[in-house]
CSV table of C-alpha atoms in Angstrom, one decimal:
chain,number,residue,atom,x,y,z
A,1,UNK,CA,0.0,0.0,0.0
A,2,UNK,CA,2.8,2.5,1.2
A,3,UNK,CA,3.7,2.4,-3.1
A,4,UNK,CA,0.6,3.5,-4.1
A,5,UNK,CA,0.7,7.5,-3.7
A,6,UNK,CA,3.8,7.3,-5.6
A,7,UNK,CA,3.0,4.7,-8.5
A,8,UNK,CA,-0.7,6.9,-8.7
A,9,UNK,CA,1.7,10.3,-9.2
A,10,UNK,CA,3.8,8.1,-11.7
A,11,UNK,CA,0.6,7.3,-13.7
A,12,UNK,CA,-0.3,10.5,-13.5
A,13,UNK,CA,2.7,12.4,-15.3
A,14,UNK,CA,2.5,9.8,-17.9
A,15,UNK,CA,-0.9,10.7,-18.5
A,16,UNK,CA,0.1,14.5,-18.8
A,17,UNK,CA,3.2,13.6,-21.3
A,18,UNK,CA,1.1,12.2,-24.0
A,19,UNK,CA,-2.4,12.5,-25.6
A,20,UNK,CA,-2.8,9.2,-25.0
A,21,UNK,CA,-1.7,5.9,-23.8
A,22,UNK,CA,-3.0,1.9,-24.5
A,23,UNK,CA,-3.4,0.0,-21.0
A,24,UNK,CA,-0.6,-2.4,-21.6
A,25,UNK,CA,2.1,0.8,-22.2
A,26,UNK,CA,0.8,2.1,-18.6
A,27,UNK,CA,1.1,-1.5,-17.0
A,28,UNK,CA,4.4,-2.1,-18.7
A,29,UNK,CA,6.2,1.2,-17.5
A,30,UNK,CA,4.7,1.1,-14.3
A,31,UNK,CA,5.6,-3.1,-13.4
A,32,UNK,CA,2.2,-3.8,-12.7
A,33,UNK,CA,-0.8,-5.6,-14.9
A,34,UNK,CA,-3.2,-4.0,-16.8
A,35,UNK,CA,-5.8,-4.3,-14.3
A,36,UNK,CA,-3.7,-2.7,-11.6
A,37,UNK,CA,-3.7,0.2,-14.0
A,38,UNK,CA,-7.8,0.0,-14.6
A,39,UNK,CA,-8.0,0.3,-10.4
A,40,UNK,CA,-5.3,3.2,-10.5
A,41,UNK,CA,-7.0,4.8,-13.2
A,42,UNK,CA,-10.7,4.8,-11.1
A,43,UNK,CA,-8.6,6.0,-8.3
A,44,UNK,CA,-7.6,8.7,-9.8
A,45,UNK,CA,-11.3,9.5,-11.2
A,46,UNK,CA,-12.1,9.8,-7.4
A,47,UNK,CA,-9.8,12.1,-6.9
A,48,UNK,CA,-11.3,14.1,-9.9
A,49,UNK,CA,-8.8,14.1,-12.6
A,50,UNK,CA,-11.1,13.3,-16.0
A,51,UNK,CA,-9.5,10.5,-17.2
A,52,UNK,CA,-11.2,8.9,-20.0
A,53,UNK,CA,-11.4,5.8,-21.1
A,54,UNK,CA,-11.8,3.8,-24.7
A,55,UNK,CA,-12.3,-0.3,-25.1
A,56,UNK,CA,-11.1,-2.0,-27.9
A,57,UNK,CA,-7.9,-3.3,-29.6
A,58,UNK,CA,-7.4,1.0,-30.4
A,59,UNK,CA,-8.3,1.6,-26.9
A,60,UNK,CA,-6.8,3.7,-24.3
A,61,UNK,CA,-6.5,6.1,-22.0
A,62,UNK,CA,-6.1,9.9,-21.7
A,63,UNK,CA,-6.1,12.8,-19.2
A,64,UNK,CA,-8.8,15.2,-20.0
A,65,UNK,CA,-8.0,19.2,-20.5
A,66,UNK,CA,-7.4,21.6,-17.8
A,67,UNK,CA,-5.7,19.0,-15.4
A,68,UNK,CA,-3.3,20.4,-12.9
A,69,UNK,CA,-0.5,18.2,-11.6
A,70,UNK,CA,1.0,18.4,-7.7
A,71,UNK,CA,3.7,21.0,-7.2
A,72,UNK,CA,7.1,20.5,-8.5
A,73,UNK,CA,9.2,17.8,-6.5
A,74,UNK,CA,12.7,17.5,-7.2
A,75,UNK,CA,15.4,16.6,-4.7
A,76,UNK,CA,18.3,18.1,-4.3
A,77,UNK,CA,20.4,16.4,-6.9
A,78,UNK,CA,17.3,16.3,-9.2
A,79,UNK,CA,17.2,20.6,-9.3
A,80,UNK,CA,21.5,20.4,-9.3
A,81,UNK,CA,21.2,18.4,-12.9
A,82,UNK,CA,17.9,21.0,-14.3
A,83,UNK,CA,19.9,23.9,-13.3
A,84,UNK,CA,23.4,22.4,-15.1
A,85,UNK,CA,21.4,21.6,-18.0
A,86,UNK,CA,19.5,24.6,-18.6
A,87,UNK,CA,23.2,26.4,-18.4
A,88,UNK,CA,24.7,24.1,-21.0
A,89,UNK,CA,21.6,24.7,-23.1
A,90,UNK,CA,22.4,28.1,-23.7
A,91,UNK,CA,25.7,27.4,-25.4
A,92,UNK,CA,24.1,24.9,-27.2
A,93,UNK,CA,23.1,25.3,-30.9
A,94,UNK,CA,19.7,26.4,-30.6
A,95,UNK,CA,18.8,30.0,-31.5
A,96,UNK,CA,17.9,32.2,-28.4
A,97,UNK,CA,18.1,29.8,-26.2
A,98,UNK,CA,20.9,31.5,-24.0
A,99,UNK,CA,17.9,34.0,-22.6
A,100,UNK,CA,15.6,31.4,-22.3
A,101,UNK,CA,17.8,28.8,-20.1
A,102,UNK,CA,18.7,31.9,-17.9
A,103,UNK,CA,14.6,33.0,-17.7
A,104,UNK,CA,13.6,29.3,-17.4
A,105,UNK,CA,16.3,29.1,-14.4
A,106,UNK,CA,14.9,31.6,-12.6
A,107,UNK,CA,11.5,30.4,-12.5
A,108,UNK,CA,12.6,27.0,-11.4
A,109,UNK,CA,14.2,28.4,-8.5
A,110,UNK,CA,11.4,30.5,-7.4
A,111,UNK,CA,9.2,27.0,-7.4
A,112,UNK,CA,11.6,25.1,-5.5
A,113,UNK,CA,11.5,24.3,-1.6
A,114,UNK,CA,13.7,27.5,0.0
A,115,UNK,CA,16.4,25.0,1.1
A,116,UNK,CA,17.3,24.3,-2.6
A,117,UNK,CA,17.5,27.8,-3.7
A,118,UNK,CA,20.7,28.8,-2.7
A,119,UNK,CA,21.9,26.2,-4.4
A,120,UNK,CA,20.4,26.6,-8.1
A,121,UNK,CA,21.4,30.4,-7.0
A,122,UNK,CA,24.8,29.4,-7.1
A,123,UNK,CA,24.3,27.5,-10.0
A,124,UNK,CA,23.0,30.2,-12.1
A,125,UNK,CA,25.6,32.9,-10.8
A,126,UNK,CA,28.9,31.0,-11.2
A,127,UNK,CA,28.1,28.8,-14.4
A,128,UNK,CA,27.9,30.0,-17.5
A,129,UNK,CA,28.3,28.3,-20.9
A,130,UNK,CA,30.1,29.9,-23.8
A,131,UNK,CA,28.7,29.3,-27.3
A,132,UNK,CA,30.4,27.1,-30.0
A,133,UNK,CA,31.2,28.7,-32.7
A,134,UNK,CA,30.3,27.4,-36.3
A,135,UNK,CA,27.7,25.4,-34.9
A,136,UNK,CA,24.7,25.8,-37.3
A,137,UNK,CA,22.1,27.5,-35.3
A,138,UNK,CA,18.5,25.6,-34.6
A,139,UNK,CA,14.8,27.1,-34.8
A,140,UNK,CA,13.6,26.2,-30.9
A,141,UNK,CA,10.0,26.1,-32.8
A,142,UNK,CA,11.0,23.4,-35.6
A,143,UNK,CA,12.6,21.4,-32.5
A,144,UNK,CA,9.2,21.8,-30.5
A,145,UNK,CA,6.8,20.6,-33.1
A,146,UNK,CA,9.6,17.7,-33.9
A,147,UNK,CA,10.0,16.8,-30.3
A,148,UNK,CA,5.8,16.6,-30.4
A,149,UNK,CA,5.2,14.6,-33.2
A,150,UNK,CA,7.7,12.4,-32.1
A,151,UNK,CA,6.1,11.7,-28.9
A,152,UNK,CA,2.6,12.0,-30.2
A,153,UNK,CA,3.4,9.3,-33.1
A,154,UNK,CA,2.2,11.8,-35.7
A,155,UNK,CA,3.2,12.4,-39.3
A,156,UNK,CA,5.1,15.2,-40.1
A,157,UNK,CA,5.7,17.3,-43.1
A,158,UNK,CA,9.0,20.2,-43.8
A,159,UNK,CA,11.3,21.6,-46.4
A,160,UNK,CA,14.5,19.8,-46.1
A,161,UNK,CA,17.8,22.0,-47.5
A,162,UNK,CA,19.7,18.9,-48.8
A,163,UNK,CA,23.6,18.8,-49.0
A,164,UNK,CA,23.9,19.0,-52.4
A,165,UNK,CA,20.3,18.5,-54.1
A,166,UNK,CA,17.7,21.6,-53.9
A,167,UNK,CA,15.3,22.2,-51.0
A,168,UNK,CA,12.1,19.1,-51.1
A,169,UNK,CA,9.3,18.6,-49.4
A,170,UNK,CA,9.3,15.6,-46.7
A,171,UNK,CA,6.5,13.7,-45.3
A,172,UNK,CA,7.7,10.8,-42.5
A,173,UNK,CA,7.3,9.1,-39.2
A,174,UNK,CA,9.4,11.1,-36.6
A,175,UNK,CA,11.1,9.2,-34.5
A,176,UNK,CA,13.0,10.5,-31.9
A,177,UNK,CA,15.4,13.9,-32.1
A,178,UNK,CA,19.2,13.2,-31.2
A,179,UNK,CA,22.2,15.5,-30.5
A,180,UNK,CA,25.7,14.7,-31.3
A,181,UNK,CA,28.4,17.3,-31.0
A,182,UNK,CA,26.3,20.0,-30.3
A,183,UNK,CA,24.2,19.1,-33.9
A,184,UNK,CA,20.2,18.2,-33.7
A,185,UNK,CA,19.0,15.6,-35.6
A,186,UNK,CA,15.6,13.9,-36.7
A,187,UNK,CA,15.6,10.4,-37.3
A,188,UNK,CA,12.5,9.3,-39.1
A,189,UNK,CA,11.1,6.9,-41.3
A,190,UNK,CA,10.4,8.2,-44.9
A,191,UNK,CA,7.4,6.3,-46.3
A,192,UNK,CA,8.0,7.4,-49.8
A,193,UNK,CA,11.3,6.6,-50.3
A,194,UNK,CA,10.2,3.4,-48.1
A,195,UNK,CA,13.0,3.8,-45.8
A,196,UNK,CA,14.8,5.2,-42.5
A,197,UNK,CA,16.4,8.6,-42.9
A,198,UNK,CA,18.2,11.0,-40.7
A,199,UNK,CA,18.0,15.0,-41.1
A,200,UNK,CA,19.8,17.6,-40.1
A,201,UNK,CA,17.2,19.8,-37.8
A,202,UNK,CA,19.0,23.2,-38.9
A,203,UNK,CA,18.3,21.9,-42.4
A,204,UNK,CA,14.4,21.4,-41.6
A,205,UNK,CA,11.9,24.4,-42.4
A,206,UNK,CA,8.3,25.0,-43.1
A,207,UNK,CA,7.3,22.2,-40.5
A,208,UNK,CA,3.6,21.4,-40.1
A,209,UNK,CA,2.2,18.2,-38.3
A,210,UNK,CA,0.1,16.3,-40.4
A,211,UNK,CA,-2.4,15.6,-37.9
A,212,UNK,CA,-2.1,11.6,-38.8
A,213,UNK,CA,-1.1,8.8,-36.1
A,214,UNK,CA,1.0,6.1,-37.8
A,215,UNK,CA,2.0,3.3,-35.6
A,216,UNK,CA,5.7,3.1,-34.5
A,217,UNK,CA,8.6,1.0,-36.4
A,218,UNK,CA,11.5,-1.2,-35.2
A,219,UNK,CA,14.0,0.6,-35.7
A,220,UNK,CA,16.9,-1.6,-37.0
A,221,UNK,CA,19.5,-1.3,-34.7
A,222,UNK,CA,20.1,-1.7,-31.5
A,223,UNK,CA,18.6,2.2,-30.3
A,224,UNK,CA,18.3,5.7,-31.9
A,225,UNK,CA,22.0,6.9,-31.0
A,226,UNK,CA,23.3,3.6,-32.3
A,227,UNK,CA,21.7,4.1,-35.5
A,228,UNK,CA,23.2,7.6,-36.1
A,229,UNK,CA,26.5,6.9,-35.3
A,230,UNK,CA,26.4,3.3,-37.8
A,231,UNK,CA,24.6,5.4,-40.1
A,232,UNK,CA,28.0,8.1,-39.9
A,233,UNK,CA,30.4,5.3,-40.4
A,234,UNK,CA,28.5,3.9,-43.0
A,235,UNK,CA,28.0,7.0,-45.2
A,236,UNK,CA,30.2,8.1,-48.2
A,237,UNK,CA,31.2,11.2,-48.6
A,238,UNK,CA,32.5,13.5,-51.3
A,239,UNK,CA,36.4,13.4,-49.4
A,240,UNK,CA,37.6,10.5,-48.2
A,241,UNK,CA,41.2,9.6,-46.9
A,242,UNK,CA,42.1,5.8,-45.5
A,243,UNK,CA,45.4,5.7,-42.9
A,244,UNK,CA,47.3,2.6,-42.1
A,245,UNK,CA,48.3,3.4,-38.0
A,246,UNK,CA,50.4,1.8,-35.6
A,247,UNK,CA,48.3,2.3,-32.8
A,248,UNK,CA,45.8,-0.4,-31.1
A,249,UNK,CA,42.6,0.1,-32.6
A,250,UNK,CA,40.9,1.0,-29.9
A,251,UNK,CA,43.2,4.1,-29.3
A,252,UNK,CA,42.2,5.3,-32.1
A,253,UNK,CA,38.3,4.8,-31.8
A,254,UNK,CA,39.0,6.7,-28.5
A,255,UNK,CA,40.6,9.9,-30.5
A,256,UNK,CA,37.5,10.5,-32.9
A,257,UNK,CA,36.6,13.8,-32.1
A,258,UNK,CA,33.0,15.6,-33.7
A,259,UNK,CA,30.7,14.3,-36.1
A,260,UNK,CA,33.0,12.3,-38.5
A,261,UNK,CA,33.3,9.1,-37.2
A,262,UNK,CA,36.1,6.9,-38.8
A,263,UNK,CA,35.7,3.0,-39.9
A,264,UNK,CA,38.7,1.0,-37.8
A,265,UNK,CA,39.5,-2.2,-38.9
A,266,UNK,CA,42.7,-4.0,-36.8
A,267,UNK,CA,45.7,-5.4,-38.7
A,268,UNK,CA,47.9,-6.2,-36.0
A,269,UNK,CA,47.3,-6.1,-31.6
A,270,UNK,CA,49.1,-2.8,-32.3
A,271,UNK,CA,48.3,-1.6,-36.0
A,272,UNK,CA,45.3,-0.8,-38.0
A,273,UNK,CA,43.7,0.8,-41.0
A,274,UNK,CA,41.2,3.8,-40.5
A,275,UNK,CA,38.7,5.6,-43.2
A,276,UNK,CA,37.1,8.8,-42.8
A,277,UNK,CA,34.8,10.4,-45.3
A,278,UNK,CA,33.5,13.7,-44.5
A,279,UNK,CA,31.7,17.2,-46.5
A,280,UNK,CA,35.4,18.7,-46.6
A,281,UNK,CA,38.7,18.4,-46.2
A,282,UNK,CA,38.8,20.4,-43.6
A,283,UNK,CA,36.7,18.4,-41.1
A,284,UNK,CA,39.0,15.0,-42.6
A,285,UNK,CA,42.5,17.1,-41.4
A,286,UNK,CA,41.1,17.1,-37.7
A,287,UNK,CA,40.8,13.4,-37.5
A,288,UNK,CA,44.1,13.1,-39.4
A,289,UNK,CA,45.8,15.4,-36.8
A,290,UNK,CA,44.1,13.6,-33.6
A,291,UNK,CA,45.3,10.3,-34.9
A,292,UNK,CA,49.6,11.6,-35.5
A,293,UNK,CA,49.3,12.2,-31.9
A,294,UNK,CA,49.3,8.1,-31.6
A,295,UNK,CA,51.9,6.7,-33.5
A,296,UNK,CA,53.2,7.1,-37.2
A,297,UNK,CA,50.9,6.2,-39.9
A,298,UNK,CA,50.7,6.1,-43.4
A,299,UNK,CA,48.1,8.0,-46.1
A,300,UNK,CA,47.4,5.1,-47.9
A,301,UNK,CA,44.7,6.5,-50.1
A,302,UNK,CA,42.5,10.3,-50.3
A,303,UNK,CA,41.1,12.3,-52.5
A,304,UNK,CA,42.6,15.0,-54.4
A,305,UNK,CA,41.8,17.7,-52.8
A,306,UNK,CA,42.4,16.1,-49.3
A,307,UNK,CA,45.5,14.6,-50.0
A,308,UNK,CA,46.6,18.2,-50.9
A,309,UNK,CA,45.5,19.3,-48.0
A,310,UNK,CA,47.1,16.8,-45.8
A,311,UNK,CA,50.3,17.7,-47.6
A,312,UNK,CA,50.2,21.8,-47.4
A,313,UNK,CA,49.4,22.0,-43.7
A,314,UNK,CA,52.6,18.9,-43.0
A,315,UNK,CA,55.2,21.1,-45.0
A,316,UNK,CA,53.7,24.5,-43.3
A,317,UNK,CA,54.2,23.1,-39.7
A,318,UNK,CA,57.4,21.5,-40.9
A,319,UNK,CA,58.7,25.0,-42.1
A,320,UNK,CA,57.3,26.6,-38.9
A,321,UNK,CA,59.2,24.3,-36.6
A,322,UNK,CA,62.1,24.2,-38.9
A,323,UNK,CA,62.5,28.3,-38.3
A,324,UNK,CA,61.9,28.2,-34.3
A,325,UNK,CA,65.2,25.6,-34.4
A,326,UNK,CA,66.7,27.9,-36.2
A,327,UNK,CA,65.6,31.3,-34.0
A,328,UNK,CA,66.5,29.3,-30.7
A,329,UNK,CA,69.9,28.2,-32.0
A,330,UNK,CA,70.6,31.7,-32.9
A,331,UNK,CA,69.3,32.5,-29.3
A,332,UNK,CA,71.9,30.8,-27.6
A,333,UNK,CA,74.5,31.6,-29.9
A,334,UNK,CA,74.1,34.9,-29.2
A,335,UNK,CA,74.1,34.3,-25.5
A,336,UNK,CA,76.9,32.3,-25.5
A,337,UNK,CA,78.7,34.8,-27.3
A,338,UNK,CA,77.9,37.2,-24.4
A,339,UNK,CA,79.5,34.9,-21.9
């Protein structure tokens, strides 16, 4: 009995996050059996919250309009981890969300039990997060109505600014919205093209929910960020450069840096080959660079324009480092000469 005030709170904000939920969702992500959940459900109807009720295979519950939940509850550690992320939001690649974070965190702490304001106080005066630069910049609307339809299972429908091809119009079945160095991402299923596809939010414009439930997919692989990262490695880009390292494989798994993930295969317990394939050259030299720091390696095969790269920048820091020798030899010539 003593779980029942929390498991009826539980069932509660579950209610509130979704327009509506099927009886065997309820029971499986509260532990209990579907008619457990039928007697919650009444209970909370005598406490008057208007939850309705449907029968039927497309049956299911929802929480009518106008419902209020308790007051906030967080613990201590709990408001520690909002207030953190709300500052790390605000470097974060979505547009205006800097004064947001900083207006959302000062509402939160005026909510909160007094003991725990000091603390988020703190939080908010000595923590401050300072923007990346040349991260492409995110509509906090297009991310809203994403982050809905997602949760909502509904079809949604945008202008997607391709890579390469000119701007089309999308309809798919959101799936869940992912961020990996400090880029948003959609991953979806694209009915037309009768496949799964993965969009670049700050790409996405002109979104407008279609208004249609479609019933969830497997998704083929093991989760969301798992697919995006397989789905990096995978894809083929215009530059491309393979490296032969002697380093352990797993070293240099451990030094990918950003999006560009690199495909590691192991010729040796101490050697193995690497390919990266990226939008530029540019983003292909950063992986190059993080991966000298490990041991020698060889450019076994790039494209032009990468390979030309490579070899500018290598003769430039060569040069540079040639010239200090030369400045600090002259340096203690000169000193000596003093002596």
């Amino acid at each position: 009995m003593s779980e029942l005030p929390g498991r009826l709170f539980r069932l509660l904000s579950l209610l509130q996050s979704r327009p509506e939920w099927s009886g065997r969702e309820l029971a499986e992500r509260l532990g209990v059996t579907e008619r457990t959940v039928r007697r919650d459900v009444d209970r909370l109807r005598g406490l008057d919250y208007p939850v309705t009720g449907t029968t039927g295979t497309a049956g299911g519950y929802r929480l009518g309009p106008g419902t209020r939940l308790p007051p906030l509850q967080l613990d201590d550690d709990e408001a520690i981890a909002v207030a953190l992320g709300l500052v790390s939001a605000a470097g974060g690649g979505v547009t205006g969300m800097a004064e947001s974070s900083m207006s959302a965190l000062a509402k939160l702490e005026q909510v909160l039990p007094a003991r725990l304001r000091p603390q988020l106080a703190a939080v908010g005066s000595a923590a401050e997060a300072v923007p990346r630069p040349g991260v492409p910049q995110v509509d906090p609307g297009v991310l809203a109505v994403l982050a809905r339809c997602c949760r909502n299972h509904e079809l949604v429908a945008f202008d997607y600014h391709g890579r390469q091809r000119a701007t089309t119009r999308r309809r798919v079945e959101p799936h869940q919205l992912l961020t990996l160095a400090w880029r948003w991402y959609l991953l979806a299923f694209d009915p037309e093209r009768d496949d799964w596809r993965i969009f670049r939010a700050d790409r996405i414009d002109a979104v407008t929910p279609v208004l249609h439930r479609f019933t969830p997919r497997v998704l083929p692989a093991a989760d969301a960020p798992s697919y995006l990262v397989e789905s990096f490695l995978s894809a083929q880009y215009r530059h491309s450069v393979r490296l032969a390292v002697e380093a352990p494989a797993s070293a240099v798994t451990s030094a990918f840096e950003g999006v560009v993930r690199g495909v590691v295969e192991p010729t040796g317990q101490s050697s193995c080959v690497v390919r990266f394939s990226a939008d530029t050259p540019a983003m292909l030299l950063t992986q190059v660079a993080a991966i000298a720091v490990l041991g020698p390696f060889v450019v076994e095969q790039a494209t032009a324009e990468t390979a030309a790269l490579i070899a500018r920048i290598g003769g430039q820091l060569e040069h540079a480092f040639v010239a200090l020798g030369h400045d600090q030899a002259d340096a203690e010539g000169e000193h000596a000469d003093r002596q």
